[in-house]
Amino acid sequence: MSDREGEPVRLASVRREDAAEYLKLSRQRDGRVRLRTLVAVLGMFVGLGVALAIYVLAPGWLQALSMGVLLLALGSAGTQADAPVITRAVEMTKAPKLTSDIVLRALGALGITAINQVQSKGRDGFTFTAPITRDGPGWRAEGDLPYGVTVTDVIERRDKLASGLRRPLGCVWPEAVPDEHTGRLVLWVGDQDMSTATKPAWPLIKGGSVDLFKPVSFGTDQRGRWVEITLMYIAGVIGAIPRMGKTFLLRLLLLIAALDNRAELHTYDLKGTGDLDPVGERVSHRHRAGDDDEDIEYALADLRELRTELRRRAKMIRSLPRDICPESKVTSELANKPKLGLHPIVIGVDECQVWFEHPKHGGEFEEICTDLVKRGPATGIVLLLATQRPDAKALPTGISANASARWCLKVMGQLENDMVLGTSSYKRGIRATMFSWKDKGIHYFVGEGSDARIVSSVYVDAPTAEVIGLRARRLREAAGTLTGHAAGEVFEDRESSGFDLLADILAVVPAEEPKLWSEVVVARLAELRPDVYGGWEPEQLAAALKPHGVSTGQVWGKTEAGKGANRRGIERSHILTMIAERDGNRDAS
């Protein structure tokens, strides 16, 4: 009743010799004391009277009920903001319990002005919207930050938050709440560092096979729950700085694909260290490690064939009856029919920037991969690209913008973060920059129809990967689906072995036709060499000519009906010039 909480403020005004403020505070103190005294006296007389009446006149059950109500009221008044009146039994842990006082202390240590201003006025600076509860192997707190403070402000100070909570950095995971305002914070504090916590055994580590059309576990979230991925109908990008587990994650996804004996794998280790060999040498239809000229030519020839296969599949799907293919895409049932040739194709490329930045073939690599990313998923073709330098050159916009699955391990800046996770991810608080150097294999995963999640991928070392690769090979041998590189077959580029595209064009474009539409050229090429050029479209001709320095453009021509029109085509003189430069003979014409 004596207003002791206001005494420090009054003493401060005395020290400042501020008489006006002291008189104002004294009047405030007098008013508080009078009100509290009046309430206390009335409460004492009324309370004692009611208690005496109940004791003398009321039956026993009413006395018990009155006592219970009084105890509940006192308990509710004295309960902390984050705690329910009645708690349930929980398993005791070695980590300290997370309480509202600890959370408020940690938020106050972040140096966020709006929070500090609210707390300086005696308020909490954080409104708990639910009690702090156990959530898996950790504690979960949820609430609203002060007006104007966003979850992003807290995430970018995660190290200070961990210091305020007195917990290791790998235990502290602030997150935004999807479909809520940007000030709604969920704080999950684990009992153990996520990078060192014991994880459940991966179901596929010792046995089992996979159906790529169904979800498969590939990692766990902070709470130790399995996170799944359906590899079909996606195109994926993986980004990270070096030594954070990017290649291991790509190899894990390829091992999953290898355990579906229908899948045809094309694996490219452009780093050249052999990290993908447990998959490539055991089961891959096409495989290469390195970035020498012959490796680049091998990969380019393979991609050209894959683009042709993409077009064949599109025509096959279009020709199927609606009752067999109702959604115009490959299904598990269609993949089971070898005659249709619609089995899954999974392409995995590590250090993909080597392709896209190649001085001669970079443009064609980008064009084909963009086509595979956009149209491949519906036809059963999956492209997975991994890079340690996620920028516009390493991940061209046409690819990064259309990838439906994204894995981002630690990166250093906003640009790299958004290149992998999508535009404005950084502003929304999805920041792979917050991962520490020891968070190897921990990443943000966007895909599988849900918002961004933090996932720790299953760790499969090289010896274990070899064992899984051998098991996948045995599955294929039993099913009769081991082909290509893994079966010892030598890949021969049908487009380049013994054939010269420029010379073939000269053979079908006589001197009397100095300019010719591309559609006419590909039709004549198909007649010349059906096994090489059969199924080519004008776009494929343009892509094949680009490495030779020949571009297609608008040329004048006439239809079969004799009507003139401008369409994309080639000029014979350009072909002659390129042959002359290539052969070092300007008199080739």
Coordinates of C-alpha atoms in Angstrom, one line a residue, residues 196-401:
T196 CA 25.1 -33.3 -33.2
A197 CA 21.8 -34.6 -32.0
T198 CA 21.2 -38.3 -32.4
K199 CA 19.0 -38.9 -35.5
P200 CA 16.7 -41.9 -36.2
A201 CA 18.1 -44.6 -38.5
W202 CA 17.3 -44.0 -42.2
P203 CA 14.9 -46.8 -43.3
L204 CA 16.8 -47.3 -46.6
I205 CA 20.3 -47.6 -45.0
K206 CA 20.1 -51.4 -44.8
G207 CA 17.4 -52.5 -47.2
G208 CA 14.3 -51.7 -49.2
S209 CA 13.5 -50.2 -52.6
V210 CA 11.8 -47.1 -53.7
D211 CA 8.9 -46.0 -55.8
L212 CA 9.9 -42.5 -57.1
F213 CA 6.3 -41.6 -57.5
K214 CA 5.8 -41.8 -53.7
P215 CA 7.3 -39.7 -50.9
V216 CA 10.6 -40.9 -49.5
S217 CA 12.3 -39.7 -46.3
F218 CA 15.6 -37.9 -46.8
G219 CA 16.2 -36.0 -43.6
T220 CA 14.8 -34.8 -40.3
D221 CA 13.6 -31.4 -39.0
Q222 CA 14.7 -29.8 -35.7
R223 CA 12.2 -31.9 -33.8
G224 CA 13.6 -35.2 -35.2
R225 CA 10.6 -35.8 -37.5
W226 CA 11.2 -37.3 -40.9
V227 CA 10.9 -35.0 -43.9
E228 CA 9.9 -36.5 -47.2
I229 CA 10.5 -35.8 -50.9
T230 CA 8.7 -37.1 -54.0
L231 CA 11.4 -37.0 -56.7
M232 CA 9.0 -37.2 -59.6
Y233 CA 7.4 -34.2 -61.2
I234 CA 10.1 -31.8 -59.9
A235 CA 13.2 -30.0 -61.1
G236 CA 15.6 -29.2 -58.2
V237 CA 18.5 -26.9 -57.4
I238 CA 21.0 -27.3 -54.5
G239 CA 23.1 -24.3 -53.5
A240 CA 25.8 -23.8 -50.8
I241 CA 29.2 -22.6 -50.1
P242 CA 32.0 -25.2 -50.3
R243 CA 32.3 -27.9 -47.6
M244 CA 28.7 -27.6 -46.3
G245 CA 27.4 -31.0 -47.6
K246 CA 26.0 -30.0 -51.0
T247 CA 27.5 -33.0 -52.9
F248 CA 26.5 -35.4 -50.2
L249 CA 22.9 -34.2 -50.4
L250 CA 22.9 -34.6 -54.2
R251 CA 24.4 -38.1 -53.9
L252 CA 21.7 -39.0 -51.3
L253 CA 19.0 -38.0 -53.7
L254 CA 20.6 -40.0 -56.5
L255 CA 20.9 -43.0 -54.2
I256 CA 17.2 -42.7 -53.5
A257 CA 16.5 -42.6 -57.3
A258 CA 18.9 -45.6 -57.8
L259 CA 16.7 -47.7 -55.5
D260 CA 13.9 -47.5 -58.0
N261 CA 15.0 -50.1 -60.6
R262 CA 12.9 -48.5 -63.3
A263 CA 14.9 -45.2 -63.1
E264 CA 17.5 -44.3 -65.7
L265 CA 20.2 -42.2 -64.1
H266 CA 22.5 -39.7 -65.8
T267 CA 25.2 -38.5 -63.3
Y268 CA 27.8 -35.8 -63.9
D269 CA 30.5 -35.0 -61.3
L270 CA 32.0 -31.9 -62.8
K271 CA 34.3 -31.4 -59.8
G272 CA 36.0 -34.6 -60.9
T273 CA 36.6 -36.1 -57.4
G274 CA 34.5 -39.2 -57.8
D275 CA 31.9 -38.3 -55.2
L276 CA 29.1 -39.6 -57.4
D277 CA 30.9 -42.8 -58.4
P278 CA 29.0 -45.0 -55.9
V279 CA 25.9 -44.2 -58.1
G280 CA 27.5 -43.5 -61.4
E281 CA 29.7 -46.6 -61.7
R282 CA 27.1 -48.9 -60.2
V283 CA 23.8 -48.0 -61.9
S284 CA 24.0 -44.9 -64.1
H285 CA 23.0 -45.1 -67.7
R286 CA 25.4 -42.2 -68.4
H287 CA 28.2 -41.1 -66.1
R288 CA 31.2 -38.8 -66.3
A289 CA 33.6 -37.3 -63.7
G290 CA 35.6 -34.3 -64.7
D291 CA 35.4 -31.2 -66.9
D292 CA 37.9 -31.9 -69.7
D293 CA 36.9 -31.3 -73.3
E294 CA 35.9 -34.9 -73.9
D295 CA 33.8 -34.8 -70.7
I296 CA 32.0 -31.7 -71.9
E297 CA 31.4 -33.2 -75.3
Y298 CA 30.1 -36.5 -73.8
A299 CA 27.6 -34.5 -71.5
L300 CA 26.4 -32.3 -74.4
A301 CA 25.8 -35.3 -76.6
D302 CA 23.8 -36.9 -73.8
L303 CA 21.7 -33.8 -73.2
R304 CA 20.9 -33.6 -76.9
E305 CA 19.6 -37.1 -76.8
L306 CA 17.6 -36.3 -73.7
R307 CA 16.0 -33.4 -75.4
T308 CA 15.0 -35.7 -78.3
E309 CA 13.7 -38.2 -75.7
L310 CA 11.7 -35.4 -74.1
R311 CA 9.9 -34.6 -77.4
R312 CA 9.3 -38.3 -78.0
R313 CA 7.7 -38.7 -74.6
A314 CA 5.5 -35.6 -75.1
K315 CA 4.2 -37.1 -78.3
M316 CA 3.7 -40.5 -76.7
I317 CA 1.7 -39.0 -73.7
R318 CA -0.4 -36.9 -76.1
S319 CA -1.3 -40.1 -78.1
L320 CA -2.4 -42.1 -75.1
P321 CA -6.2 -42.5 -74.4
R322 CA -7.6 -40.3 -71.6
D323 CA -8.6 -43.3 -69.5
I324 CA -4.9 -44.5 -69.5
C325 CA -3.3 -41.1 -69.1
P326 CA -6.0 -38.7 -67.7
E327 CA -3.7 -36.0 -66.5
S328 CA -1.3 -35.9 -69.4
K329 CA 1.7 -36.8 -67.4
V330 CA 3.8 -40.0 -66.6
T331 CA 2.4 -42.1 -63.7
S332 CA 3.8 -45.1 -61.9
E333 CA 1.5 -47.4 -63.9
L334 CA 2.7 -46.0 -67.2
A335 CA 6.4 -46.3 -66.0
N336 CA 5.7 -50.0 -65.4
K337 CA 5.1 -50.5 -69.1
P338 CA 8.4 -50.9 -70.9
K339 CA 6.9 -50.7 -74.4
L340 CA 5.9 -47.1 -73.7
G341 CA 9.4 -46.1 -72.7
L342 CA 8.1 -43.7 -70.0
H343 CA 10.3 -44.9 -67.1
P344 CA 11.7 -42.2 -64.8
I345 CA 14.9 -40.4 -65.9
V346 CA 16.9 -38.6 -63.2
I347 CA 19.8 -36.4 -64.1
G348 CA 22.2 -35.2 -61.4
V349 CA 24.9 -32.6 -62.0
D350 CA 27.4 -31.5 -59.4
E351 CA 29.0 -28.1 -60.0
C352 CA 26.6 -27.2 -62.8
Q353 CA 28.2 -23.8 -63.2
V354 CA 30.9 -25.5 -65.3
W355 CA 28.4 -26.3 -67.9
F356 CA 26.6 -22.9 -68.0
E357 CA 29.9 -20.9 -68.0
H358 CA 31.6 -23.0 -70.7
P359 CA 32.9 -20.5 -73.3
K360 CA 31.8 -22.6 -76.3
H361 CA 28.8 -24.7 -75.3
G362 CA 27.4 -22.8 -72.3
G363 CA 24.5 -21.4 -74.3
E364 CA 23.4 -24.8 -75.5
F365 CA 23.7 -26.3 -72.1
E366 CA 21.5 -23.6 -70.7
E367 CA 19.0 -23.9 -73.4
I368 CA 18.6 -27.7 -73.1
C369 CA 18.6 -27.6 -69.3
T370 CA 16.0 -24.9 -69.2
D371 CA 13.8 -27.0 -71.5
L372 CA 14.2 -30.0 -69.3
V373 CA 13.3 -28.0 -66.2
K374 CA 10.2 -26.6 -67.7
R375 CA 8.8 -29.6 -69.6
G376 CA 10.7 -32.5 -68.1
P377 CA 8.7 -33.1 -64.9
A378 CA 5.5 -34.0 -66.7
T379 CA 7.3 -36.4 -69.0
G380 CA 9.1 -38.2 -66.2
I381 CA 12.4 -36.5 -66.5
V382 CA 14.0 -35.0 -63.3
L383 CA 16.9 -32.6 -63.4
L384 CA 18.9 -32.0 -60.2
L385 CA 21.5 -29.2 -60.3
A386 CA 24.0 -28.5 -57.5
T387 CA 26.4 -25.5 -57.4
Q388 CA 28.7 -23.9 -54.8
R389 CA 28.3 -20.5 -56.5
P390 CA 24.6 -19.7 -56.8
D391 CA 24.5 -16.6 -59.0
A392 CA 22.9 -15.6 -62.3
K393 CA 25.6 -17.4 -64.3
A394 CA 25.8 -20.6 -62.3
L395 CA 22.0 -20.8 -62.1
P396 CA 20.4 -19.1 -65.1
T397 CA 17.2 -17.3 -64.4
G398 CA 15.1 -19.6 -66.6
I399 CA 16.3 -22.6 -64.5
S400 CA 16.2 -21.0 -61.0
A401 CA 12.8 -19.4 -61.5

